[in-house]
Amino acid sequence: MALLTPADLKNIKKTLEKNDKNIENLTGTSLRALCSNIYKTESKGEKIGIVPVTAGGGIIGSFSESLLHTVTHFGMNGFISKKTDVAGYYEAVTNGADIVLMADDCTYMAHNLRNNKISHNQICTGIVYSEILIRIRDEAFGKWYENPAEANTNDILAIGIGKVGRPALENMIRRGCNVYVYDSDPNVLNQISEEYDVIKYIPENTKIPRNGKITGNDKKFLKIFEATPNSNTIHESVLKKGAVVSTPGIPCGIERDTRKKYDVRVVQEPLGIGTMSMLYAVFDKR
Ligand code: NAI
Ligand code: PYL
Ligand code: MG
């Protein structure tokens, strides 16, 4: 799995605040309210224990601190255990943690010790980033379209259908979206197209002339989900003016000049948005 670097987490405070405002402008609800609506749960002041884990690649500088900032930013009660790993877990539980947050190189989880609910970062990240696109309000397209309600369709282009993209895709299908999928791995693209009721989409810029014929689609989108570990995965050929890109992908998949040229709004943040989704997935029902 692609691991975060300390550089990815450098501006987490500013990035989280900027994205929270962006989400509110696009959907009309704050990130907290959005997550509460997705899972129909609410925070009841649970104590959140964050446990650093030294397994595999080891502690990622400021990973735990970034989680503490996230929970504190949203008014929750968190602490980082002084010890790591099993000793840290024991310390968190004996210090009254209701929920434990911890990650090795394979899995980042949230476990509610009171109701025994458990959540997974890649699943919850896919869900929350796809829900942001699904819940965009018509007014968010008013600047570019005479009839924003008509423009605000459920057509979504999903690029990168891996451990984050697949839960996102399943959520979009569950929510009645018309999902167009592209993945640079033809095996993934074929398998997903066979397994799910989706439309295989080959972006124009990746068109491959075959026996003189060019294949590929020229449909353009207002809503794009991206979850790949590469940059420049979102080419201008797929964009409509005023499009929204919702991407957990690191690095960001759309180039700055393309964003400006098409007035694209981007929701992208390295850890906090996914963490909020994980916490609301394990809170008690409202
Ligand atoms: P993955 O490796 O399971 O899936 C990535 C998929 O993207 C693969 O199917 C791959 O074939 C495809 N892909 C790669 N380059 C592509 C390209 N140029 N065009 C189209 N498809 C392409 O990775 P995973 O676990 O789903 O993570 C995806 C990204 O999301 C990573 O960068 C990871 O670090 C990031 N991530 C971010 C989180 C956040 O909160 N922001 C949380 C979890 C993961
Ligand atoms: C959850 C992030 C999002 C993208 N990649 C995932 C990642 O980097 N996972 C590894 C997290 C390791 C944390 C380390 C620590 O500092 O406790 N074990
Ligand atoms: Mg995130």
Short mmCIF file of C-alpha atoms and ligand atoms in Angstrom, two decimals:
data_model
loop_
_atom_site.label_atom_id
_atom_site.label_comp_id
_atom_site.label_asym_id
_atom_site.label_seq_id
_atom_site.Cartn_x
_atom_site.Cartn_y
_atom_site.Cartn_z
CA MET A 1 0.00 0.00 0.00
CA ALA A 2 1.24 3.52 -0.76
CA LEU A 3 2.44 4.92 2.56
CA LEU A 4 2.17 8.53 3.65
CA THR A 5 5.37 10.51 4.08
CA PRO A 6 5.96 13.29 6.63
CA ALA A 7 5.93 15.68 3.64
CA ASP A 8 2.36 14.58 2.78
CA LEU A 9 1.30 15.60 6.31
CA LYS A 10 3.20 18.90 6.44
CA ASN A 11 0.20 21.24 6.00
CA ILE A 12 -2.52 19.01 7.43
CA LYS A 13 -4.03 21.77 9.61
CA LYS A 14 -4.50 24.23 6.72
CA THR A 15 -5.46 21.51 4.25
CA LEU A 16 -8.14 20.09 6.58
CA GLU A 17 -9.68 23.53 7.22
CA LYS A 18 -9.61 24.41 3.51
CA ASN A 19 -11.26 21.12 2.54
CA ASP A 20 -13.87 21.38 5.30
CA LYS A 21 -14.94 24.79 3.88
CA ASN A 22 -14.82 23.40 0.31
CA ILE A 23 -17.05 20.46 1.29
CA GLU A 24 -19.50 22.88 2.96
CA ASN A 25 -19.64 25.07 -0.18
CA LEU A 26 -20.20 22.07 -2.43
CA THR A 27 -22.66 20.03 -0.37
CA GLY A 28 -24.15 22.56 2.06
CA THR A 29 -22.95 20.48 5.03
CA SER A 30 -19.74 20.46 7.05
CA LEU A 31 -17.56 17.34 6.99
CA ARG A 32 -18.85 16.39 10.46
CA ALA A 33 -22.50 16.69 9.43
CA LEU A 34 -21.78 14.88 6.16
CA CYS A 35 -20.21 11.91 8.00
CA SER A 36 -23.06 11.89 10.55
CA ASN A 37 -25.58 11.75 7.65
CA ILE A 38 -23.67 9.01 5.81
CA TYR A 39 -23.60 6.64 8.80
CA LYS A 40 -26.63 8.01 10.75
CA THR A 41 -24.38 8.17 13.83
CA GLU A 42 -23.20 10.89 16.20
CA SER A 43 -20.30 11.53 18.53
CA LYS A 44 -21.16 11.32 22.25
CA GLY A 45 -17.87 12.69 23.53
CA GLU A 46 -16.06 9.35 23.17
CA LYS A 47 -12.44 9.32 24.32
CA ILE A 48 -10.23 8.51 21.31
CA GLY A 49 -6.90 6.77 22.00
CA ILE A 50 -4.30 7.08 19.20
CA VAL A 51 -1.62 4.36 19.35
CA PRO A 52 1.63 4.76 17.35
CA VAL A 53 2.71 1.48 15.74
CA THR A 54 6.34 0.67 14.91
CA ALA A 55 5.61 -2.36 12.69
CA GLY A 56 6.85 -2.51 9.10
CA GLY A 57 8.09 0.89 7.91
CA GLY A 58 7.68 2.17 11.48
CA ILE A 59 6.36 5.41 12.86
CA ILE A 60 5.54 7.99 10.18
CA GLY A 61 6.62 11.37 11.56
CA SER A 62 3.54 13.37 12.64
CA PHE A 63 1.06 10.61 11.65
CA SER A 64 -0.26 10.27 15.23
CA GLU A 65 -0.06 14.04 15.78
CA SER A 66 -2.05 14.56 12.56
CA LEU A 67 -4.76 12.23 13.88
CA LEU A 68 -4.82 14.10 17.21
CA HIS A 69 -5.13 17.40 15.34
CA THR A 70 -7.98 16.01 13.26
CA VAL A 71 -10.05 14.78 16.22
CA THR A 72 -9.33 17.95 18.22
CA HIS A 73 -10.17 20.20 15.24
CA PHE A 74 -13.62 18.60 15.17
CA GLY A 75 -14.12 19.07 18.92
CA MET A 76 -13.46 15.47 19.97
CA ASN A 77 -11.51 14.19 22.96
CA GLY A 78 -8.29 12.49 21.83
CA PHE A 79 -4.91 11.50 23.22
CA ILE A 80 -1.77 9.77 21.91
CA SER A 81 -0.47 6.91 24.04
CA LYS A 82 3.08 7.50 25.32
CA LYS A 83 4.04 3.92 24.54
CA THR A 84 3.77 2.25 21.11
CA ASP A 85 2.34 -1.03 19.80
CA VAL A 86 0.92 -3.50 22.39
CA ALA A 87 2.14 -1.42 25.35
CA GLY A 88 0.51 1.62 23.75
CA TYR A 89 -2.72 -0.26 23.16
CA TYR A 90 -2.76 -1.42 26.82
CA GLU A 91 -2.06 2.17 27.95
CA ALA A 92 -4.86 3.57 25.77
CA VAL A 93 -7.44 1.05 27.01
CA THR A 94 -6.46 1.41 30.70
CA ASN A 95 -6.58 5.21 30.29
CA GLY A 96 -10.23 4.98 29.32
CA ALA A 97 -10.17 5.07 25.51
CA ASP A 98 -13.63 4.34 24.10
CA ILE A 99 -12.25 4.19 20.56
CA VAL A 100 -8.73 3.13 19.47
CA LEU A 101 -7.13 4.47 16.26
CA MET A 102 -4.00 2.75 15.02
CA ALA A 103 -2.26 1.79 11.78
CA ASP A 104 0.42 -0.54 10.53
CA ASP A 105 1.58 -0.52 6.90
CA CYS A 106 -1.34 -2.66 5.78
CA THR A 107 -4.36 -1.49 7.78
CA TYR A 108 -5.44 1.71 9.49
CA MET A 109 -8.42 0.99 11.72
CA ALA A 110 -10.82 2.53 14.23
CA HIS A 111 -12.25 0.18 16.89
CA ASN A 112 -15.05 1.24 19.26
CA LEU A 113 -14.45 -0.80 22.46
CA ARG A 114 -17.97 -0.04 23.75
CA ASN A 115 -20.12 -1.17 20.79
CA ASN A 116 -17.40 -3.30 19.17
CA LYS A 117 -17.84 -1.55 15.79
CA ILE A 118 -14.65 -1.49 13.70
CA SER A 119 -13.83 0.48 10.53
CA HIS A 120 -11.16 0.43 7.85
CA ASN A 121 -9.49 3.48 6.35
CA GLN A 122 -9.54 2.43 2.68
CA ILE A 123 -13.26 1.53 2.80
CA CYS A 124 -14.30 4.65 4.74
CA THR A 125 -12.14 6.88 2.56
CA GLY A 126 -13.79 5.50 -0.59
CA ILE A 127 -17.23 6.07 0.92
CA VAL A 128 -16.73 9.65 2.11
CA TYR A 129 -14.98 10.92 -1.05
CA SER A 130 -17.67 9.39 -3.27
CA GLU A 131 -20.47 10.78 -1.03
CA ILE A 132 -19.03 14.30 -1.44
CA LEU A 133 -19.66 14.00 -5.23
CA ILE A 134 -23.08 12.42 -4.75
CA ARG A 135 -24.22 15.18 -2.35
CA ILE A 136 -23.08 18.23 -4.36
CA ARG A 137 -25.99 20.72 -4.39
CA ASP A 138 -27.25 22.22 -7.68
CA GLU A 139 -26.17 25.76 -6.65
CA ALA A 140 -22.54 24.60 -6.77
CA PHE A 141 -22.81 24.61 -10.59
CA GLY A 142 -24.82 27.84 -10.88
CA LYS A 143 -21.85 29.92 -12.02
CA TRP A 144 -21.39 27.87 -15.22
CA TYR A 145 -24.81 26.47 -16.12
CA GLU A 146 -28.14 28.16 -16.88
CA ASN A 147 -29.95 25.20 -15.37
CA PRO A 148 -27.64 23.79 -12.65
CA ALA A 149 -30.24 21.20 -11.56
CA GLU A 150 -30.14 19.76 -15.08
CA ALA A 151 -26.30 19.87 -15.19
CA ASN A 152 -26.00 18.19 -11.76
CA THR A 153 -26.50 14.63 -13.00
CA ASN A 154 -25.39 11.42 -11.30
CA ASP A 155 -22.77 10.70 -13.95
CA ILE A 156 -19.45 10.10 -12.20
CA LEU A 157 -16.08 9.19 -13.70
CA ALA A 158 -14.08 6.94 -11.31
CA ILE A 159 -10.37 6.68 -12.02
CA GLY A 160 -8.31 4.07 -10.12
CA ILE A 161 -10.41 1.15 -8.84
CA GLY A 162 -8.15 -0.35 -6.15
CA LYS A 163 -8.51 -0.76 -2.38
CA VAL A 164 -10.04 2.73 -2.04
CA GLY A 165 -11.65 2.97 -5.48
CA ARG A 166 -13.62 -0.26 -5.21
CA PRO A 167 -15.51 0.70 -1.98
CA ALA A 168 -16.13 4.09 -3.59
CA LEU A 169 -17.50 2.40 -6.72
CA GLU A 170 -19.74 0.11 -4.66
CA ASN A 171 -21.08 3.13 -2.77
CA MET A 172 -21.78 5.06 -5.98
CA ILE A 173 -23.63 2.09 -7.49
CA ARG A 174 -25.59 1.60 -4.24
CA ARG A 175 -26.55 5.28 -4.42
CA GLY A 176 -27.82 5.00 -8.01
CA CYS A 177 -25.00 6.79 -9.87
CA ASN A 178 -24.09 6.16 -13.52
CA VAL A 179 -20.46 5.19 -12.97
CA TYR A 180 -17.89 5.37 -15.75
CA VAL A 181 -14.68 3.58 -14.78
CA TYR A 182 -11.09 3.82 -15.91
CA ASP A 183 -8.04 2.05 -14.52
CA SER A 184 -4.63 1.96 -16.23
CA ASP A 185 -4.37 -1.75 -15.44
CA PRO A 186 -6.41 -3.44 -18.19
CA ASN A 187 -6.93 -6.52 -16.00
CA VAL A 188 -8.49 -4.36 -13.29
CA LEU A 189 -10.61 -2.46 -15.82
CA ASN A 190 -11.90 -5.65 -17.43
CA GLN A 191 -12.57 -7.38 -14.12
CA ILE A 192 -14.46 -4.37 -12.67
CA SER A 193 -16.50 -3.97 -15.87
CA GLU A 194 -17.50 -7.62 -15.67
CA GLU A 195 -18.23 -7.58 -11.93
CA TYR A 196 -20.24 -4.34 -11.67
CA ASP A 197 -22.93 -2.54 -13.66
CA VAL A 198 -20.57 0.23 -14.84
CA ILE A 199 -19.44 1.77 -18.13
CA LYS A 200 -15.84 1.14 -19.17
CA TYR A 201 -14.29 4.51 -20.05
CA ILE A 202 -11.01 5.01 -21.94
CA PRO A 203 -10.11 8.72 -21.70
CA GLU A 204 -9.21 10.36 -24.99
CA ASN A 205 -5.65 11.09 -23.88
CA THR A 206 -5.05 7.39 -23.42
CA LYS A 207 -6.53 6.51 -26.79
CA ILE A 208 -4.61 3.69 -28.41
CA PRO A 209 -4.86 3.48 -32.21
CA ARG A 210 -5.71 -0.14 -33.04
CA ASN A 211 -5.58 -1.23 -36.69
CA GLY A 212 -5.99 2.43 -37.67
CA LYS A 213 -9.09 2.85 -35.48
CA ILE A 214 -8.90 5.08 -32.42
CA THR A 215 -10.73 3.77 -29.36
CA GLY A 216 -11.78 5.85 -26.39
CA ASN A 217 -14.64 8.02 -25.18
CA ASP A 218 -15.04 11.74 -25.49
CA LYS A 219 -17.73 12.12 -22.79
CA LYS A 220 -16.94 14.93 -20.36
CA PHE A 221 -17.79 15.02 -16.63
CA LEU A 222 -18.75 17.42 -13.88
CA LYS A 223 -17.91 14.85 -11.16
CA ILE A 224 -14.69 12.88 -11.02
CA PHE A 225 -13.47 10.50 -8.31
CA GLU A 226 -9.78 9.55 -8.38
CA ALA A 227 -7.86 7.15 -6.16
CA THR A 228 -4.48 6.44 -7.72
CA PRO A 229 -0.91 6.93 -6.42
CA ASN A 230 0.02 8.90 -9.53
CA SER A 231 -0.15 12.52 -10.70
CA ASN A 232 -1.69 13.84 -13.92
CA THR A 233 -4.29 11.06 -14.11
CA ILE A 234 -7.12 13.53 -14.81
CA HIS A 235 -6.69 14.96 -18.30
CA GLU A 236 -8.57 17.98 -19.63
CA SER A 237 -10.35 15.74 -22.16
CA VAL A 238 -12.60 14.40 -19.37
CA LEU A 239 -13.49 17.78 -17.82
CA LYS A 240 -16.51 20.08 -18.08
CA LYS A 241 -16.25 23.71 -16.90
CA GLY A 242 -16.81 23.95 -13.12
CA ALA A 243 -16.12 20.24 -12.56
CA VAL A 244 -15.50 18.82 -9.07
CA VAL A 245 -12.67 16.36 -8.44
CA SER A 246 -12.95 14.37 -5.21
CA THR A 247 -9.65 12.55 -4.76
CA PRO A 248 -7.93 10.83 -1.84
CA GLY A 249 -5.16 10.01 -4.30
CA ILE A 250 -1.66 11.14 -3.31
CA PRO A 251 -0.15 13.00 -5.14
CA CYS A 252 -3.05 15.04 -6.56
CA GLY A 253 -4.17 13.67 -9.94
CA ILE A 254 -4.99 17.00 -11.62
CA GLU A 255 -2.37 19.57 -12.69
CA ARG A 256 -2.66 23.15 -11.45
CA ASP A 257 -3.03 24.71 -14.90
CA THR A 258 -5.76 22.22 -15.88
CA ARG A 259 -7.63 23.06 -12.65
CA LYS A 260 -7.46 26.77 -13.45
CA LYS A 261 -8.39 26.38 -17.13
CA TYR A 262 -11.60 24.50 -16.27
CA ASP A 263 -12.44 26.20 -12.90
CA VAL A 264 -12.15 22.80 -11.22
CA ARG A 265 -12.93 22.50 -7.48
CA VAL A 266 -10.75 19.84 -5.82
CA VAL A 267 -11.39 18.00 -2.55
CA GLN A 268 -8.09 16.35 -1.62
CA GLU A 269 -6.56 15.77 1.81
CA PRO A 270 -4.06 13.12 3.01
CA LEU A 271 -5.63 11.66 6.18
CA GLY A 272 -8.22 13.71 8.11
CA ILE A 273 -11.28 13.34 5.89
CA GLY A 274 -10.84 9.56 5.79
CA THR A 275 -10.32 9.51 9.57
CA MET A 276 -13.58 11.39 10.21
CA SER A 277 -15.40 8.84 8.04
CA MET A 278 -13.82 6.01 10.06
CA LEU A 279 -14.90 7.57 13.38
CA TYR A 280 -18.50 8.17 12.29
CA ALA A 281 -18.60 4.57 11.02
CA VAL A 282 -18.00 3.36 14.62
CA PHE A 283 -20.01 5.96 16.61
CA ASP A 284 -23.43 4.95 18.01
CA LYS A 285 -26.53 5.41 15.87
CA ARG A 286 -28.29 8.77 16.33
P1 NAI B 1 -4.29 0.68 -4.98
O1 NAI B 1 -2.91 0.44 -5.47
O2 NAI B 1 -5.05 -0.40 -4.29
O3 NAI B 1 -5.23 1.21 -6.20
C1 NAI B 1 -4.76 2.17 -7.10
C2 NAI B 1 -5.42 1.87 -8.46
O4 NAI B 1 -5.12 2.94 -9.35
C3 NAI B 1 -4.87 0.57 -9.12
O5 NAI B 1 -5.95 -0.22 -9.57
C4 NAI B 1 -4.03 1.08 -10.29
O6 NAI B 1 -4.06 0.21 -11.41
C5 NAI B 1 -4.74 2.40 -10.61
N1 NAI B 1 -3.86 3.38 -11.28
C6 NAI B 1 -2.57 3.67 -11.01
N2 NAI B 1 -2.13 4.66 -11.84
C7 NAI B 1 -3.19 4.99 -12.66
C8 NAI B 1 -3.38 5.92 -13.72
N3 NAI B 1 -2.38 6.72 -14.11
N4 NAI B 1 -4.60 6.01 -14.32
C9 NAI B 1 -5.60 5.18 -13.91
N5 NAI B 1 -5.50 4.26 -12.92
C10 NAI B 1 -4.30 4.17 -12.29
O7 NAI B 1 -4.17 1.95 -4.03
P2 NAI B 1 -5.22 2.42 -2.90
O8 NAI B 1 -4.91 1.75 -1.60
O9 NAI B 1 -6.60 2.33 -3.46
O10 NAI B 1 -4.81 3.96 -2.71
C11 NAI B 1 -4.96 4.84 -3.78
C12 NAI B 1 -4.35 6.16 -3.38
O11 NAI B 1 -5.10 6.72 -2.29
C13 NAI B 1 -2.90 6.07 -2.87
O12 NAI B 1 -2.22 7.22 -3.31
C14 NAI B 1 -3.05 6.13 -1.35
O13 NAI B 1 -1.90 6.68 -0.72
C15 NAI B 1 -4.19 7.09 -1.24
N6 NAI B 1 -4.92 7.07 0.04
C16 NAI B 1 -5.29 8.27 0.53
C17 NAI B 1 -6.07 8.36 1.67
C18 NAI B 1 -6.53 9.71 2.13
O14 NAI B 1 -7.16 9.83 3.19
N7 NAI B 1 -6.26 10.75 1.37
C19 NAI B 1 -6.49 7.15 2.40
C20 NAI B 1 -6.08 5.91 1.77
C21 NAI B 1 -5.30 5.87 0.62
C1 PYL B 2 -3.67 5.79 6.16
C2 PYL B 2 -2.70 6.26 5.12
C3 PYL B 2 -3.37 6.92 3.91
C4 PYL B 2 -2.52 6.51 2.78
N1 PYL B 2 -1.70 5.57 3.12
C5 PYL B 2 -1.92 5.14 4.47
C6 PYL B 2 -0.61 4.92 5.23
O1 PYL B 2 0.32 5.66 5.07
N2 PYL B 2 -0.61 3.86 6.09
C7 PYL B 2 0.55 3.58 6.93
C8 PYL B 2 0.37 4.29 8.29
C9 PYL B 2 1.50 3.83 9.23
C10 PYL B 2 1.46 4.60 10.55
C11 PYL B 2 2.60 4.23 11.48
C12 PYL B 2 2.50 5.09 12.76
O2 PYL B 2 3.04 6.21 12.74
O3 PYL B 2 1.85 4.62 13.71
N3 PYL B 2 2.55 2.77 11.82
MG MG B 3 -8.46 11.99 3.60
#
